[in-house]
Amino acid sequence: MVAFAFIPLILAGVYPLPSWAAPLAGLTTTASVQGIPVFPPVNLGLPNLCALPIISEICARVLALSDQVTTPLGVAQGTSDGTGANRFAVRYASAERWAASTVATKWALPNGSTNASALPLACPQPEVDPSTYTEDCLSMILYVPTTLNANSGVPTLVWIHGGSFISGSATGPGLDGSKLAIATNSIVAVMQYRLGALGFMAPNGATNLAVQDAINAMKFLEKVVPSFGGSASKITLAGQSSGAGLIRALLATPSASSLFQSAILQSDPIDYGFLNASTQTLLQSSFNQLIGCTASDMSCQKALSVDDIINAQVTLGDNAPNIDPSTGSAEPIRPVRDGSLITTPLDLTASPFPSVTKPILLSNVKNEAGPTIYGMFTESIGSSLFAPVCDASLGTDRTAVVLNSSFYNLTGVSDIRVPLEELGTDYVWRCPTWSLARSWVGHGGKAFVGVYVTGATYPANSDIPFCTEAGSVCHQDDIEIVFGTVPSPSAAQAALTKEMQARYKAFLTTGSPNAAGFSVWTEATTSGVNAHQLGGTPSPSGQVPVGACEPSFWGAAVDYDYQVYGI
């Protein structure tokens, strides 16, 4: 029995495989990581040795705790913070400036690091310290429960961060996926993608480089997740704000369809739609002028500093509404319906709307427009300004319909920021989300719709008094609830985190968010989206009121932006 005492140390990589055992595993050599001998299949790939009944239990127990995993691309080095999940940072793809990315062919730590605990640098973006970003930024972080083994076959949740396509990273506040991975018994992969001009404004006219980055992230995961105990066929995309918008772009990309089984879209500003090709051409022409490089002058493009590119990007964003009003000012740089990668607008203008099969989960927060309205107007506003403010966003015709409706009543309202916030939430986020849900289920898919009435103030909202008030749930306030990273959760926040993680676990596995011990979440239909209330005191129906998001108002009597501009 003394010999078997060394087996845990062999499997953990402390000792090399002894010569007498090599034939059992079909191996004749040992590998090493940073000079430490490692038995090559340290990732649970010990089918012959571990098949022996006398040590199979030891194999499962020891390998589950390993932070070194052998993948088809090489040995993955990870770290553990003692939470019950190991963290693996990795470069999933690489790309030359303004060229399509290519999937990594070997496992490598981000940014050339030799320290497995190092986190990836962000992609270049404005208004942050340049030392925190790099163009070599196509990286992700995998959070893997230590309980998994080679035969687990668990799902993978791929999180795509928000930031209006110009900011954010895999290391943003609240995005530690350890607790979410443990609670959902899944692998959580938090990825990043090229932002702004570097991801969407290639001078040669190539479009949607960032969308292709996300596709390559999924291709990379297909190759490696089985080594960590995941199933290559059980990938679900999840994201918030522009991250959800990027997922919508992937849902509109036929060539990406086989790479994921379902999608979760949190707070997607669907009102904006995708850019059309003609608008992209106008923006591209303006950008090329700003950087002073022609489409074919590669030496000029390569000579640009990152600062030059970001400064041109900021100028382009500021000027975009004047170049083409369909860009808007919130996300002027965004995915393009180019007809080759993204082939459908996937909205009410789609003719025809494509046949779909994937289940999707669509959610909003109660006060999506809170940061916009209360960040822009820091003092109370009288009712006389409601029409002018609406007109600035909606134009005269749409404003007239809104003012003549019963949905945004100004009677007795002393501060019109209240109805303005409600209007903004409906206009940009909630109602176009519900319109998508109706179209989705009408063409073959399943959709579940929800609204958060409990949240946790996200750091970006902490300076906005409205967003810190009891009862407010502003844009981004759902992120830490889902990830279970609320710093000091209240009882209500902890309960909602437990519920959402249970529902996400069910959705990843079955395509439905219904989980034992929680109320029934009814599927959306073409006539009623059945928006489930998330948090708060349950309503008798368990659903939030339809309000202005009925089919006859938004998207019909009042057009969304994508309808107005034909994009």
XYZ file of C-alpha atoms in Angstrom:
567
model
C 0.000 0.000 0.000
C 2.984 2.312 0.393
C 3.322 2.641 -3.370
C -0.238 3.909 -3.699
C 0.464 6.739 -1.260
C 2.397 8.418 -4.064
C -0.512 8.330 -6.525
C -2.136 11.620 -5.401
C 1.229 13.363 -5.727
C 1.800 11.870 -9.174
C -1.623 12.978 -10.359
C -1.138 16.448 -8.935
C 2.125 16.787 -10.852
C 4.459 16.738 -7.856
C 6.169 13.498 -8.903
C 6.679 12.044 -12.375
C 4.890 8.874 -13.316
C 7.044 5.912 -12.242
C 8.274 3.651 -14.997
C 6.263 0.699 -13.714
C 2.999 2.601 -14.179
C 3.601 4.123 -17.598
C 2.364 1.100 -19.557
C -0.912 1.264 -17.649
C -1.556 4.726 -18.979
C -0.154 4.036 -22.425
C 2.584 6.617 -21.854
C 6.344 6.512 -22.146
C 7.349 10.084 -21.305
C 6.630 12.850 -18.854
C 6.003 16.521 -19.559
C 6.882 19.509 -17.427
C 5.452 22.904 -16.582
C 7.990 25.527 -15.555
C 10.462 22.745 -14.818
C 8.121 20.685 -12.624
C 7.517 17.141 -13.894
C 3.892 16.624 -14.803
C 2.132 13.441 -15.858
C 0.676 14.598 -19.220
C -3.010 13.727 -18.686
C -3.211 15.681 -15.455
C -6.563 17.063 -16.659
C -8.412 13.857 -15.810
C -7.246 12.226 -19.027
C -6.073 9.037 -17.286
C -8.460 6.531 -18.808
C -6.291 3.451 -18.332
C -4.631 4.107 -14.989
C -7.724 5.586 -13.412
C -9.862 2.724 -14.703
C -8.260 0.517 -12.084
C -10.900 0.110 -9.345
C -8.338 0.403 -6.591
C -7.404 3.982 -7.503
C -10.377 5.328 -9.491
C -11.791 7.130 -6.461
C -8.409 8.683 -5.694
C -8.126 9.884 -9.295
C -11.502 11.603 -9.212
C -10.815 13.218 -5.848
C -7.322 14.522 -6.591
C -7.839 15.626 -10.156
C -10.937 17.586 -9.216
C -8.682 19.823 -7.125
C -5.985 20.316 -9.755
C -5.194 23.809 -11.014
C -3.162 22.351 -13.896
C -5.185 20.873 -16.727
C -3.927 19.285 -19.907
C -5.929 20.437 -22.911
C -5.541 19.634 -26.615
C -3.724 22.970 -26.861
C -1.321 22.346 -23.991
C -1.190 22.512 -20.222
C -3.467 25.128 -18.688
C -2.166 26.766 -15.549
C -4.709 28.137 -13.134
C -5.046 29.546 -9.662
C -7.458 29.014 -6.796
C -8.621 31.571 -4.265
C -10.200 28.975 -2.023
C -13.771 29.630 -3.147
C -14.204 26.181 -4.651
C -13.445 27.262 -8.199
C -10.167 27.494 -10.088
C -9.456 30.445 -12.364
C -7.720 30.072 -15.736
C -6.787 33.163 -17.755
C -5.949 32.482 -21.394
C -5.456 34.097 -24.777
C -8.171 32.565 -26.972
C -7.205 34.243 -30.249
C -4.765 36.687 -31.766
C -5.034 39.345 -34.448
C -2.955 41.901 -36.237
C -4.346 45.425 -36.140
C -7.597 45.575 -38.173
C -7.254 41.990 -39.350
C -9.594 39.097 -38.637
C -8.623 37.196 -35.508
C -7.498 33.578 -35.577
C -8.205 30.971 -32.909
C -5.273 30.150 -30.651
C -3.498 26.914 -31.471
C -1.745 26.586 -28.109
C -2.651 27.406 -24.545
C -0.977 30.667 -23.544
C -1.421 33.070 -20.674
C -2.628 36.563 -21.635
C -0.169 39.285 -22.578
C 2.848 36.987 -22.534
C 2.587 36.529 -18.787
C 4.403 33.713 -16.991
C 2.320 34.108 -13.847
C -0.858 32.001 -13.864
C -2.517 34.388 -11.409
C -2.124 37.369 -13.757
C -5.336 38.789 -15.189
C -5.638 39.912 -18.822
C -5.182 43.526 -19.750
C -8.247 45.189 -21.256
C -8.707 46.143 -24.897
C -7.832 49.773 -25.779
C -10.517 52.236 -24.740
C -10.849 55.938 -23.946
C -10.555 57.590 -20.544
C -8.559 54.872 -18.801
C -4.892 54.523 -17.916
C -3.070 53.203 -21.020
C -1.077 50.847 -18.800
C -4.295 48.870 -18.201
C -4.857 47.944 -21.851
C -3.138 46.384 -24.858
C -4.024 45.572 -28.458
C -3.116 41.967 -27.643
C -6.346 41.658 -25.699
C -8.282 38.678 -27.071
C -8.365 36.876 -23.754
C -10.860 35.276 -21.418
C -11.013 33.985 -17.863
C -12.442 30.543 -17.151
C -13.930 29.848 -13.726
C -14.110 26.101 -13.124
C -15.651 24.401 -10.058
C -13.147 22.095 -8.378
C -15.828 19.394 -8.194
C -15.823 18.755 -11.946
C -14.238 15.692 -13.518
C -13.611 14.465 -17.037
C -17.053 12.927 -17.352
C -19.040 15.843 -15.935
C -20.183 17.194 -19.299
C -21.432 20.409 -17.693
C -22.582 23.507 -19.612
C -20.432 26.561 -20.243
C -21.776 30.083 -19.766
C -19.875 32.645 -21.868
C -20.279 36.155 -20.463
C -19.873 39.116 -22.849
C -19.400 42.431 -21.044
C -21.154 45.682 -21.855
C -19.801 49.198 -22.317
C -21.442 50.601 -25.480
C -18.915 48.663 -27.594
C -16.173 51.105 -26.572
C -15.320 50.173 -22.995
C -15.300 47.329 -20.469
C -13.282 44.174 -19.920
C -13.339 40.658 -18.502
C -12.086 42.071 -15.207
C -14.819 44.672 -14.763
C -16.500 45.175 -11.376
C -18.527 42.215 -10.208
C -17.452 39.868 -13.018
C -15.639 37.296 -10.885
C -17.393 34.161 -12.098
C -16.378 31.836 -9.249
C -19.648 31.917 -7.317
C -21.760 31.784 -10.473
C -19.811 28.754 -11.711
C -20.233 26.926 -8.413
C -23.933 27.761 -8.062
C -24.769 26.732 -11.623
C -22.348 23.777 -11.725
C -20.986 25.144 -14.967
C -17.840 26.588 -16.449
C -18.114 30.374 -16.616
C -15.973 32.020 -19.300
C -15.772 35.827 -19.161
C -14.377 37.062 -22.467
C -13.292 40.333 -23.995
C -13.263 41.491 -27.599
C -11.831 44.349 -29.629
C -13.617 47.590 -28.849
C -14.483 50.749 -30.706
C -12.601 51.579 -33.888
C -10.230 48.626 -33.486
C -13.178 46.233 -33.448
C -15.533 47.900 -35.919
C -13.691 50.454 -38.104
C -11.049 48.639 -40.150
C -9.851 51.181 -42.752
C -10.083 48.593 -45.539
C -13.821 48.291 -44.912
C -13.818 44.905 -43.155
C -16.783 44.848 -40.792
C -17.695 43.206 -37.507
C -14.200 42.181 -36.411
C -15.409 42.158 -32.802
C -18.288 39.837 -33.697
C -15.782 37.485 -35.305
C -13.697 37.667 -32.116
C -16.687 36.324 -30.177
C -17.121 33.539 -32.725
C -13.489 32.558 -32.264
C -13.912 32.603 -28.498
C -16.624 29.963 -28.859
C -14.482 27.916 -31.259
C -11.678 28.008 -28.714
C -13.994 26.867 -25.945
C -15.263 24.004 -28.083
C -11.715 22.683 -28.143
C -10.837 23.063 -24.477
C -13.899 22.832 -22.228
C -14.086 19.017 -22.354
C -10.679 18.975 -20.658
C -12.155 20.941 -17.749
C -15.285 18.802 -17.457
C -17.483 20.763 -19.845
C -19.488 19.730 -22.878
C -18.525 21.286 -26.207
C -22.175 21.199 -27.277
C -23.584 22.992 -24.232
C -22.449 26.593 -24.635
C -24.811 29.400 -23.625
C -24.046 33.055 -24.328
C -24.943 35.653 -21.713
C -24.265 39.356 -21.592
C -25.496 42.748 -20.482
C -26.180 45.963 -22.436
C -23.906 46.086 -25.509
C -22.724 42.610 -24.524
C -26.311 41.491 -25.032
C -26.318 43.447 -28.301
C -23.292 41.492 -29.452
C -25.147 38.279 -28.628
C -28.105 39.495 -30.694
C -25.646 39.998 -33.553
C -24.489 36.399 -33.099
C -28.109 35.234 -33.148
C -28.372 37.009 -36.500
C -25.231 35.283 -37.815
C -26.050 31.918 -39.439
C -22.404 30.801 -39.428
C -22.292 31.103 -35.622
C -25.489 29.185 -34.931
C -23.884 25.780 -34.371
C -21.479 27.164 -31.771
C -24.005 27.824 -28.973
C -27.260 26.326 -27.799
C -29.049 29.229 -26.070
C -28.685 32.876 -25.110
C -29.333 35.234 -22.198
C -29.696 38.915 -23.058
C -29.754 41.355 -20.131
C -30.713 44.986 -20.840
C -30.100 44.953 -24.592
C -30.791 48.423 -26.125
C -32.557 46.830 -29.073
C -34.109 50.160 -30.110
C -30.849 51.147 -31.824
C -30.784 48.148 -34.189
C -27.704 47.179 -36.167
C -26.039 49.694 -38.462
C -26.748 49.190 -42.149
C -23.943 48.859 -44.672
C -24.396 52.322 -46.187
C -24.166 54.019 -42.804
C -21.055 52.007 -41.979
C -19.473 53.181 -45.233
C -20.090 56.813 -44.308
C -18.606 56.323 -40.853
C -15.652 54.430 -42.280
C -14.884 57.185 -44.760
C -14.957 59.787 -41.984
C -12.744 57.656 -39.749
C -10.160 57.146 -42.492
C -9.983 60.896 -42.934
C -9.519 61.383 -39.198
C -6.579 58.972 -39.036
C -5.114 60.230 -42.310
C -4.749 56.766 -43.830
C -6.264 55.348 -46.989
C -7.921 51.958 -47.072
C -4.880 50.309 -48.653
C -2.030 52.137 -46.895
C -1.023 49.459 -44.411
C 2.204 51.184 -43.404
C 0.256 54.293 -42.435
C -2.241 52.239 -40.444
C 0.451 50.300 -38.594
C 2.329 53.504 -37.765
C -0.646 54.955 -35.881
C -0.347 55.004 -32.111
C -3.200 53.622 -30.043
C -3.786 57.180 -28.810
C -4.183 58.343 -32.415
C -6.812 55.681 -33.015
C -8.729 56.340 -29.806
C -8.730 60.102 -30.382
C -10.090 59.588 -33.900
C -12.683 57.161 -32.517
C -13.894 59.704 -29.947
C -14.193 62.389 -32.632
C -16.061 60.006 -34.899
C -18.478 59.116 -32.096
C -19.149 62.790 -31.407
C -19.771 63.542 -35.076
C -21.666 60.357 -35.969
C -25.234 61.706 -35.557
C -24.367 64.531 -37.962
C -22.866 62.090 -40.458
C -25.938 59.858 -40.317
C -28.749 60.313 -37.742
C -29.380 56.569 -37.655
C -26.203 56.101 -35.634
C -27.603 57.936 -32.614
C -25.271 59.165 -29.915
C -25.309 56.249 -27.465
C -23.763 53.460 -29.579
C -22.723 54.989 -32.914
C -20.044 52.304 -33.328
C -21.754 48.917 -33.266
C -22.356 45.705 -35.271
C -23.244 46.103 -38.934
C -25.817 44.118 -40.881
C -23.375 43.493 -43.689
C -25.351 40.749 -45.437
C -22.487 38.290 -45.255
C -21.846 37.677 -41.549
C -24.939 39.324 -40.012
C -27.759 38.592 -42.429
C -30.943 39.816 -40.706
C -31.921 42.842 -38.603
C -33.674 40.416 -36.228
C -36.354 42.975 -35.370
C -39.774 44.155 -36.536
C -38.312 45.304 -39.860
C -37.065 41.807 -40.752
C -38.779 40.611 -43.893
C -39.039 37.785 -43.363
C -38.078 37.191 -39.756
C -35.864 34.077 -39.822
C -36.932 30.705 -38.495
C -35.372 30.187 -35.050
C -35.006 27.310 -32.621
C -32.796 28.431 -29.750
C -34.324 29.275 -26.357
C -33.550 32.819 -25.223
C -33.943 34.555 -21.895
C -34.545 38.320 -22.120
C -34.450 40.598 -19.083
C -34.548 44.260 -18.203
C -34.239 46.217 -14.987
C -37.008 48.459 -13.712
C -35.128 51.729 -14.275
C -32.922 51.165 -17.313
C -32.900 54.875 -18.159
C -32.160 56.010 -14.610
C -28.440 56.741 -15.177
C -29.192 58.589 -18.424
C -32.042 60.798 -17.192
C -30.802 61.507 -13.680
C -27.200 61.742 -14.822
C -28.149 64.317 -17.438
C -30.674 66.255 -15.351
C -29.338 66.577 -11.826
C -32.102 68.904 -10.666
C -35.894 68.624 -10.726
C -37.524 69.597 -14.048
C -40.926 71.187 -14.504
C -43.636 69.705 -16.729
C -43.259 72.394 -19.397
C -39.998 70.801 -20.520
C -41.372 67.299 -21.079
C -42.302 67.924 -24.725
C -39.016 69.622 -25.699
C -36.952 66.842 -24.096
C -39.032 64.161 -25.825
C -38.811 65.991 -29.119
C -35.010 65.990 -28.931
C -35.003 62.192 -28.889
C -38.214 61.184 -30.645
C -38.883 63.992 -33.086
C -42.131 65.909 -33.458
C -44.345 63.142 -34.808
C -43.496 60.478 -32.253
C -43.597 63.021 -29.423
C -47.142 64.003 -30.396
C -48.312 60.407 -30.152
C -46.637 59.964 -26.771
C -48.188 63.166 -25.396
C -51.645 62.111 -26.580
C -51.399 58.685 -24.988
C -52.337 57.693 -21.457
C -49.075 55.912 -20.733
C -46.908 58.843 -19.596
C -49.381 61.006 -17.699
C -48.017 64.328 -16.412
C -51.004 65.176 -14.239
C -49.813 66.155 -10.788
C -46.169 65.355 -11.618
C -43.818 67.953 -10.135
C -40.613 66.420 -11.478
C -40.858 65.143 -15.045
C -37.678 63.137 -14.653
C -39.973 60.418 -13.293
C -42.050 59.963 -16.498
C -38.978 60.687 -18.637
C -37.138 57.807 -17.010
C -40.111 55.516 -17.556
C -40.371 56.648 -21.168
C -36.648 56.127 -21.784
C -36.747 52.641 -20.265
C -39.687 51.652 -22.454
C -38.372 53.295 -25.619
C -34.782 52.023 -25.684
C -34.877 48.799 -23.683
C -38.059 47.203 -22.345
C -40.575 47.508 -25.187
C -38.195 46.590 -28.058
C -37.119 43.593 -25.971
C -40.734 42.499 -25.679
C -41.239 43.027 -29.418
C -38.272 40.751 -30.100
C -39.720 38.121 -27.742
C -43.023 38.087 -29.654
C -41.259 37.754 -32.991
C -38.945 35.066 -31.657
C -41.701 32.790 -30.384
C -43.755 33.483 -33.498
C -41.014 31.962 -35.640
C -40.211 28.787 -33.784
C -38.153 29.682 -30.708
C -38.825 29.823 -26.989
C -38.450 33.078 -25.073
C -38.668 33.893 -21.380
C -38.975 37.564 -20.384
C -38.218 39.061 -16.980
C -37.877 42.419 -15.200
C -35.676 43.018 -12.149
C -37.442 45.018 -9.445
C -34.631 44.290 -6.987
C -31.005 45.016 -7.802
C -27.624 46.022 -6.393
C -26.193 49.448 -7.182
C -23.373 48.946 -9.667
C -20.210 50.996 -8.998
C -20.796 53.118 -12.111
C -24.161 54.212 -10.651
C -22.989 55.005 -7.151
C -22.654 58.746 -7.845
C -26.218 59.058 -9.161
C -28.538 59.686 -6.177
C -31.592 58.244 -7.949
C -29.802 54.933 -8.494
C -28.907 54.622 -4.816
C -32.468 55.252 -3.611
C -34.472 52.370 -2.202
C -36.569 50.809 -4.940
C -34.461 52.013 -7.868
C -32.926 49.354 -10.120
C -30.764 51.116 -12.691
C -29.016 49.861 -15.817
C -26.224 47.451 -14.728
C -27.763 46.845 -11.290
C -28.516 43.239 -12.262
C -24.875 42.258 -12.881
C -23.715 41.632 -9.321
C -27.007 39.893 -8.528
C -26.395 37.325 -11.269
C -22.723 36.842 -10.443
C -23.323 36.712 -6.694
C -20.763 39.452 -6.120
C -22.845 42.024 -4.232
C -20.350 43.249 -1.571
C -22.696 43.130 1.443
C -25.993 41.763 0.175
C -29.265 42.462 1.939
C -31.606 39.572 2.579
C -33.598 40.524 -0.537
C -30.473 40.713 -2.700
C -29.147 37.386 -1.388
C -32.514 35.732 -2.034
C -32.658 37.053 -5.589
C -29.074 35.945 -6.274
C -29.956 32.455 -5.079
C -33.047 32.444 -7.283
C -31.354 33.784 -10.408
C -28.422 31.405 -10.143
C -30.846 28.490 -9.738
C -32.817 29.707 -12.742
C -29.660 30.172 -14.811
C -28.537 26.669 -13.867
C -31.864 25.308 -15.104
C -31.703 27.377 -18.300
C -28.166 26.252 -19.108
C -29.276 22.650 -18.733
C -32.838 22.549 -20.055
C -33.449 25.776 -21.964
C -36.020 26.828 -19.349
C -35.420 29.029 -16.260
C -37.908 27.086 -14.172
C -36.214 25.621 -11.115
C -37.502 23.635 -8.152
C -38.589 25.765 -5.216
C -39.363 28.885 -7.252
C -42.520 30.191 -8.901
C -43.323 29.222 -12.476
C -41.789 31.437 -15.130
C -44.235 31.301 -18.026
C -42.998 31.310 -21.608
C -43.676 34.318 -23.808
C -46.276 33.997 -26.546
C -47.058 36.135 -29.555
C -49.901 37.773 -27.667
C -48.414 38.030 -24.181
C -44.773 38.055 -23.119
C -45.661 37.121 -19.503
C -42.809 39.217 -18.106
C -41.747 37.574 -14.845
C -41.111 39.806 -11.838
C -37.594 39.239 -10.497
C -37.314 40.202 -6.846
C -39.540 42.394 -4.731
C -42.874 41.471 -3.212
C -44.503 39.025 -5.621
C -47.491 40.389 -7.499
C -50.615 38.186 -7.605
C -49.750 37.111 -11.152
C -45.996 37.013 -10.601
C -45.656 39.309 -13.610
C -44.979 43.001 -14.204
C -47.637 45.212 -15.840
C -47.520 45.543 -19.621
C -47.926 49.326 -19.577
C -46.888 50.962 -22.844
C -45.206 47.790 -24.129
C -48.380 46.503 -25.712
C -48.058 45.585 -29.403
C -50.311 48.423 -30.554
C -48.191 51.205 -29.052
C -44.388 50.880 -29.164
C -43.396 49.432 -32.515
C -46.768 50.326 -34.023
C -48.222 53.721 -33.030
C -44.740 54.879 -32.021
C -41.851 53.491 -34.062
C -38.571 52.372 -32.595
C -35.445 54.081 -33.914
C -34.563 51.128 -36.106
C -37.956 51.510 -37.802
C -37.645 55.287 -38.188
C -34.250 55.022 -39.861
C -34.895 51.835 -41.810
C -31.918 50.005 -40.374
